[in-house]
């Protein structure tokens, strides 16, 4: 398999091939996420992304408190010719944590008073505006910090990371789950970044940005777990309703 195929896609392919070979049949329970992460030697976010990719194809289903079950026949997972479609939410956030943390540190040494004022205004927009426009303000907030570095390569890199976020189906799917559950990053996290930039403190700016994006990863993990809980609750409610109807008869 090509080295260009993303790690989570390789894991998804391997699990799909195991199902196709009959190692796991429809109705079978897969090993736990912890066991699979250890088996593949990857982080929990990477493993979760692989499972979500398979779930989007209708091959598996995560049942809260019960495990991950095979629910359908394998469909081919063809490597995309466009790398944008192979990038998932967790990969993007990990990359942003790396690049934007260092960008914030560099920006702290060169940011202007006008740019600080601009960041303050964007903070107010994120707090006051509806979700879609607030998300636009969030993007502009991070790009303003990138521009404050005065480094064209850094600006282009961070712009591309944000553009990939909107072009990747898998990233959009996971981020939509988080937004739908009110788990967007808190305003206070952005405030800490601004305060560090105001103080012209590179180390504090780096740490504030890294902490912010680390919490985004936590939010995404929690969102996917919460969705599984809600799905299980809905299924339990439906079963209870069906039982009640049979008893009434």
mmCIF file of C-alpha atoms in Angstrom:
data_model
loop_
_atom_site.group_PDB
_atom_site.id
_atom_site.type_symbol
_atom_site.label_atom_id
_atom_site.label_comp_id
_atom_site.label_asym_id
_atom_site.label_seq_id
_atom_site.Cartn_x
_atom_site.Cartn_y
_atom_site.Cartn_z
ATOM 1 C CA UNK A 1 0.000 0.000 0.000
ATOM 2 C CA UNK A 2 1.263 3.471 -0.900
ATOM 3 C CA UNK A 3 3.044 5.388 1.850
ATOM 4 C CA UNK A 4 0.888 8.356 0.842
ATOM 5 C CA UNK A 5 -2.218 6.693 2.256
ATOM 6 C CA UNK A 6 -2.924 8.158 5.684
ATOM 7 C CA UNK A 7 -2.365 6.044 8.785
ATOM 8 C CA UNK A 8 -6.011 5.906 9.801
ATOM 9 C CA UNK A 9 -6.891 4.769 6.254
ATOM 10 C CA UNK A 10 -4.336 1.959 6.496
ATOM 11 C CA UNK A 11 -5.937 0.827 9.747
ATOM 12 C CA UNK A 12 -9.414 1.037 8.214
ATOM 13 C CA UNK A 13 -8.214 -0.997 5.230
ATOM 14 C CA UNK A 14 -6.676 -3.650 7.481
ATOM 15 C CA UNK A 15 -9.855 -4.050 9.538
ATOM 16 C CA UNK A 16 -11.977 -4.111 6.362
ATOM 17 C CA UNK A 17 -9.738 -6.800 4.871
ATOM 18 C CA UNK A 18 -10.091 -8.879 8.046
ATOM 19 C CA UNK A 19 -13.875 -8.667 7.744
ATOM 20 C CA UNK A 20 -13.703 -9.514 4.051
ATOM 21 C CA UNK A 21 -11.542 -12.541 4.806
ATOM 22 C CA UNK A 22 -14.099 -13.820 7.302
ATOM 23 C CA UNK A 23 -12.063 -13.111 10.414
ATOM 24 C CA UNK A 24 -14.984 -10.988 11.599
ATOM 25 C CA UNK A 25 -18.528 -11.630 10.386
ATOM 26 C CA UNK A 26 -21.650 -9.501 10.500
ATOM 27 C CA UNK A 27 -22.769 -9.365 14.115
ATOM 28 C CA UNK A 28 -19.296 -10.090 15.503
ATOM 29 C CA UNK A 29 -17.754 -7.745 18.033
ATOM 30 C CA UNK A 30 -14.364 -6.273 17.208
ATOM 31 C CA UNK A 31 -11.603 -5.944 19.821
ATOM 32 C CA UNK A 32 -11.943 -2.861 22.031
ATOM 33 C CA UNK A 33 -10.546 0.497 20.929
ATOM 34 C CA UNK A 34 -7.770 0.127 23.490
ATOM 35 C CA UNK A 35 -6.852 -3.319 22.155
ATOM 36 C CA UNK A 36 -6.958 -2.153 18.543
ATOM 37 C CA UNK A 37 -4.851 0.927 19.331
ATOM 38 C CA UNK A 38 -2.248 -1.309 20.994
ATOM 39 C CA UNK A 39 -2.410 -3.810 18.134
ATOM 40 C CA UNK A 40 -1.733 -1.140 15.514
ATOM 41 C CA UNK A 41 0.615 0.894 17.721
ATOM 42 C CA UNK A 42 -1.320 4.129 17.230
ATOM 43 C CA UNK A 43 -2.898 6.829 19.372
ATOM 44 C CA UNK A 44 -6.524 6.778 20.425
ATOM 45 C CA UNK A 45 -7.494 9.667 18.090
ATOM 46 C CA UNK A 46 -5.986 7.868 15.074
ATOM 47 C CA UNK A 47 -7.790 4.626 15.923
ATOM 48 C CA UNK A 48 -11.049 6.518 16.522
ATOM 49 C CA UNK A 49 -10.724 8.178 13.120
ATOM 50 C CA UNK A 50 -10.309 4.779 11.439
ATOM 51 C CA UNK A 51 -13.412 3.447 13.188
ATOM 52 C CA UNK A 52 -15.458 6.500 12.189
ATOM 53 C CA UNK A 53 -14.338 6.086 8.569
ATOM 54 C CA UNK A 54 -15.581 2.469 8.633
ATOM 55 C CA UNK A 55 -18.795 3.533 10.350
ATOM 56 C CA UNK A 56 -19.437 6.130 7.638
ATOM 57 C CA UNK A 57 -19.210 3.285 5.105
ATOM 58 C CA UNK A 58 -21.783 1.277 7.043
ATOM 59 C CA UNK A 59 -19.401 -1.547 7.931
ATOM 60 C CA UNK A 60 -19.278 -1.189 11.713
ATOM 61 C CA UNK A 61 -21.257 0.362 14.536
ATOM 62 C CA UNK A 62 -20.073 1.547 17.956
ATOM 63 C CA UNK A 63 -22.599 0.544 20.635
ATOM 64 C CA UNK A 64 -22.075 2.305 23.943
ATOM 65 C CA UNK A 65 -21.178 -0.091 26.719
ATOM 66 C CA UNK A 66 -21.197 -3.043 24.340
ATOM 67 C CA UNK A 67 -18.361 -2.470 21.884
ATOM 68 C CA UNK A 68 -17.812 -2.163 18.144
ATOM 69 C CA UNK A 69 -19.820 -4.534 15.944
ATOM 70 C CA UNK A 70 -19.640 -5.518 12.286
ATOM 71 C CA UNK A 71 -22.899 -4.398 10.688
ATOM 72 C CA UNK A 72 -22.463 -4.709 6.939
ATOM 73 C CA UNK A 73 -20.546 -6.097 4.005
ATOM 74 C CA UNK A 74 -17.194 -4.605 3.137
ATOM 75 C CA UNK A 75 -17.071 -1.957 0.473
ATOM 76 C CA UNK A 76 -13.755 -1.036 -1.204
ATOM 77 C CA UNK A 77 -11.829 1.797 0.402
ATOM 78 C CA UNK A 78 -10.009 3.243 -2.569
ATOM 79 C CA UNK A 79 -7.175 5.690 -1.878
ATOM 80 C CA UNK A 80 -8.295 9.129 -2.955
ATOM 81 C CA UNK A 81 -6.398 10.847 -5.727
ATOM 82 C CA UNK A 82 -6.809 14.073 -3.769
ATOM 83 C CA UNK A 83 -4.963 14.182 -0.447
ATOM 84 C CA UNK A 84 -7.541 16.654 0.896
ATOM 85 C CA UNK A 85 -10.099 13.872 1.147
ATOM 86 C CA UNK A 86 -7.797 11.646 3.183
ATOM 87 C CA UNK A 87 -7.184 14.112 5.981
ATOM 88 C CA UNK A 88 -9.280 13.642 9.110
ATOM 89 C CA UNK A 89 -10.203 15.957 11.960
ATOM 90 C CA UNK A 90 -7.744 14.536 14.483
ATOM 91 C CA UNK A 91 -4.852 14.733 12.006
ATOM 92 C CA UNK A 92 -5.705 18.338 11.238
ATOM 93 C CA UNK A 93 -5.896 19.362 14.885
ATOM 94 C CA UNK A 94 -2.605 17.615 15.683
ATOM 95 C CA UNK A 95 -0.953 19.466 12.778
ATOM 96 C CA UNK A 96 -2.513 22.750 13.837
ATOM 97 C CA UNK A 97 -1.286 22.231 17.405
ATOM 98 C CA UNK A 98 2.249 21.870 16.085
ATOM 99 C CA UNK A 99 2.249 24.756 13.593
ATOM 100 C CA UNK A 100 -0.045 27.212 15.358
ATOM 101 C CA UNK A 101 1.710 26.785 18.689
ATOM 102 C CA UNK A 102 4.991 27.902 17.153
ATOM 103 C CA UNK A 103 3.232 30.588 15.109
ATOM 104 C CA UNK A 104 1.763 32.054 18.297
ATOM 105 C CA UNK A 105 5.215 32.109 19.905
ATOM 106 C CA UNK A 106 6.689 33.932 16.917
ATOM 107 C CA UNK A 107 3.713 36.295 16.695
ATOM 108 C CA UNK A 108 4.259 37.316 20.325
ATOM 109 C CA UNK A 109 7.562 38.888 19.287
ATOM 110 C CA UNK A 110 6.161 40.938 16.409
ATOM 111 C CA UNK A 111 2.402 41.446 16.814
ATOM 112 C CA UNK A 112 1.224 45.059 16.522
ATOM 113 C CA UNK A 113 -1.229 46.920 18.729
ATOM 114 C CA UNK A 114 -3.649 47.092 15.784
ATOM 115 C CA UNK A 115 -3.544 43.310 15.421
ATOM 116 C CA UNK A 116 -4.239 42.919 19.142
ATOM 117 C CA UNK A 117 -7.289 45.161 18.714
ATOM 118 C CA UNK A 118 -8.377 43.016 15.749
ATOM 119 C CA UNK A 119 -8.100 39.848 17.856
ATOM 120 C CA UNK A 120 -10.185 41.450 20.609
ATOM 121 C CA UNK A 121 -12.892 42.251 18.073
ATOM 122 C CA UNK A 122 -12.865 38.696 16.735
ATOM 123 C CA UNK A 123 -13.228 37.376 20.283
ATOM 124 C CA UNK A 124 -16.371 39.472 20.676
ATOM 125 C CA UNK A 125 -17.727 38.164 17.373
ATOM 126 C CA UNK A 126 -17.146 34.549 18.417
ATOM 127 C CA UNK A 127 -19.033 35.203 21.628
ATOM 128 C CA UNK A 128 -21.933 37.158 20.150
ATOM 129 C CA UNK A 129 -22.618 35.737 16.697
ATOM 130 C CA UNK A 130 -24.492 32.641 15.603
ATOM 131 C CA UNK A 131 -22.597 29.405 14.978
ATOM 132 C CA UNK A 132 -21.695 29.792 11.285
ATOM 133 C CA UNK A 133 -20.472 33.402 11.502
ATOM 134 C CA UNK A 134 -18.818 32.618 14.831
ATOM 135 C CA UNK A 135 -16.886 29.854 13.113
ATOM 136 C CA UNK A 136 -15.758 32.336 10.456
ATOM 137 C CA UNK A 137 -14.530 34.611 13.253
ATOM 138 C CA UNK A 138 -12.659 31.674 14.795
ATOM 139 C CA UNK A 139 -10.854 31.024 11.504
ATOM 140 C CA UNK A 140 -9.992 34.709 11.102
ATOM 141 C CA UNK A 141 -8.725 34.803 14.706
ATOM 142 C CA UNK A 142 -6.176 32.073 14.018
ATOM 143 C CA UNK A 143 -5.186 33.502 10.635
ATOM 144 C CA UNK A 144 -4.650 36.939 12.186
ATOM 145 C CA UNK A 145 -2.120 35.386 14.554
ATOM 146 C CA UNK A 146 -0.436 33.686 11.597
ATOM 147 C CA UNK A 147 -0.228 37.014 9.756
ATOM 148 C CA UNK A 148 1.279 38.631 12.845
ATOM 149 C CA UNK A 149 4.354 36.423 12.350
ATOM 150 C CA UNK A 150 5.155 38.269 9.124
ATOM 151 C CA UNK A 151 6.230 34.919 7.631
ATOM 152 C CA UNK A 152 4.562 34.082 4.316
ATOM 153 C CA UNK A 153 5.303 30.356 4.541
ATOM 154 C CA UNK A 154 3.699 30.125 7.996
ATOM 155 C CA UNK A 155 0.656 32.089 6.834
ATOM 156 C CA UNK A 156 0.175 29.848 3.770
ATOM 157 C CA UNK A 157 0.607 26.662 5.821
ATOM 158 C CA UNK A 158 -1.987 27.640 8.421
ATOM 159 C CA UNK A 159 -4.404 28.856 5.743
ATOM 160 C CA UNK A 160 -4.080 25.465 4.031
ATOM 161 C CA UNK A 161 -4.760 23.604 7.278
ATOM 162 C CA UNK A 162 -7.993 25.559 7.722
ATOM 163 C CA UNK A 163 -8.963 25.024 4.072
ATOM 164 C CA UNK A 164 -8.389 21.261 4.401
ATOM 165 C CA UNK A 165 -10.719 21.271 7.385
ATOM 166 C CA UNK A 166 -13.558 22.363 5.091
ATOM 167 C CA UNK A 167 -12.635 20.082 2.175
ATOM 168 C CA UNK A 168 -12.201 16.790 4.050
ATOM 169 C CA UNK A 169 -15.482 14.824 4.345
ATOM 170 C CA UNK A 170 -14.213 12.905 7.380
ATOM 171 C CA UNK A 171 -13.046 16.069 9.145
ATOM 172 C CA UNK A 172 -16.353 17.810 8.436
ATOM 173 C CA UNK A 173 -18.273 14.801 9.771
ATOM 174 C CA UNK A 174 -16.443 14.701 13.104
ATOM 175 C CA UNK A 175 -16.388 18.483 13.577
ATOM 176 C CA UNK A 176 -20.128 18.654 12.856
ATOM 177 C CA UNK A 177 -20.726 16.106 15.626
ATOM 178 C CA UNK A 178 -18.797 18.276 18.068
ATOM 179 C CA UNK A 179 -20.546 21.491 17.009
ATOM 180 C CA UNK A 180 -23.952 19.850 17.257
ATOM 181 C CA UNK A 181 -23.284 18.972 20.888
ATOM 182 C CA UNK A 182 -22.081 22.415 21.957
ATOM 183 C CA UNK A 183 -18.474 21.321 22.353
ATOM 184 C CA UNK A 184 -16.806 24.096 20.423
ATOM 185 C CA UNK A 185 -13.656 25.492 22.026
ATOM 186 C CA UNK A 186 -14.419 27.893 24.830
ATOM 187 C CA UNK A 187 -13.917 31.631 24.470
ATOM 188 C CA UNK A 188 -11.713 31.586 27.561
ATOM 189 C CA UNK A 189 -9.115 29.514 25.693
ATOM 190 C CA UNK A 190 -8.851 32.163 22.982
ATOM 191 C CA UNK A 191 -8.684 34.827 25.687
ATOM 192 C CA UNK A 192 -5.594 33.176 27.190
ATOM 193 C CA UNK A 193 -3.922 33.269 23.782
ATOM 194 C CA UNK A 194 -4.685 36.976 23.373
ATOM 195 C CA UNK A 195 -3.461 37.776 26.878
ATOM 196 C CA UNK A 196 -0.148 36.018 26.190
ATOM 197 C CA UNK A 197 0.240 37.899 22.908
ATOM 198 C CA UNK A 198 -0.535 41.183 24.662
ATOM 199 C CA UNK A 199 2.209 40.412 27.161
ATOM 200 C CA UNK A 200 4.569 39.688 24.245
ATOM 201 C CA UNK A 201 5.369 36.376 25.978
ATOM 202 C CA UNK A 202 6.356 33.729 23.369
ATOM 203 C CA UNK A 203 6.423 30.780 25.793
ATOM 204 C CA UNK A 204 3.008 31.634 27.238
ATOM 205 C CA UNK A 205 1.529 32.186 23.757
ATOM 206 C CA UNK A 206 2.859 28.835 22.555
ATOM 207 C CA UNK A 207 1.484 27.015 25.593
ATOM 208 C CA UNK A 208 -1.905 28.751 25.452
ATOM 209 C CA UNK A 209 -2.354 27.811 21.791
ATOM 210 C CA UNK A 210 -1.220 24.223 22.353
ATOM 211 C CA UNK A 211 -3.519 23.864 25.364
ATOM 212 C CA UNK A 212 -6.420 25.251 23.349
ATOM 213 C CA UNK A 213 -5.936 22.788 20.490
ATOM 214 C CA UNK A 214 -5.315 19.886 22.880
ATOM 215 C CA UNK A 215 -8.732 20.603 24.360
ATOM 216 C CA UNK A 216 -10.214 20.619 20.860
ATOM 217 C CA UNK A 217 -8.966 17.026 20.492
ATOM 218 C CA UNK A 218 -10.589 16.179 23.830
ATOM 219 C CA UNK A 219 -13.844 17.784 22.647
ATOM 220 C CA UNK A 220 -13.825 15.699 19.458
ATOM 221 C CA UNK A 221 -13.206 12.473 21.364
ATOM 222 C CA UNK A 222 -15.992 13.314 23.793
ATOM 223 C CA UNK A 223 -18.374 14.221 20.966
ATOM 224 C CA UNK A 224 -17.968 10.844 19.261
ATOM 225 C CA UNK A 225 -18.412 9.061 22.596
ATOM 226 C CA UNK A 226 -21.503 11.123 23.460
ATOM 227 C CA UNK A 227 -23.068 10.344 20.103
ATOM 228 C CA UNK A 228 -22.676 6.626 20.816
ATOM 229 C CA UNK A 229 -24.378 7.087 24.208
ATOM 230 C CA UNK A 230 -27.302 8.956 22.642
ATOM 231 C CA UNK A 231 -27.663 6.296 19.958
ATOM 232 C CA UNK A 232 -27.746 3.554 22.595
ATOM 233 C CA UNK A 233 -30.371 5.483 24.576
ATOM 234 C CA UNK A 234 -32.554 5.851 21.494
ATOM 235 C CA UNK A 235 -32.274 2.130 20.738
ATOM 236 C CA UNK A 236 -33.160 1.255 24.340
ATOM 237 C CA UNK A 237 -36.187 3.551 24.221
ATOM 238 C CA UNK A 238 -37.353 1.925 20.973
ATOM 239 C CA UNK A 239 -36.971 -1.572 22.456
ATOM 240 C CA UNK A 240 -38.929 -0.568 25.561
ATOM 241 C CA UNK A 241 -41.688 0.869 23.385
ATOM 242 C CA UNK A 242 -41.871 -2.339 21.348
ATOM 243 C CA UNK A 243 -42.036 -4.458 24.516
ATOM 244 C CA UNK A 244 -44.771 -2.237 25.959
ATOM 245 C CA UNK A 245 -46.841 -2.679 22.800
ATOM 246 C CA UNK A 246 -46.483 -6.473 22.932
ATOM 247 C CA UNK A 247 -47.467 -6.528 26.604
ATOM 248 C CA UNK A 248 -50.519 -4.383 25.867
ATOM 249 C CA UNK A 249 -51.641 -6.928 23.294
#
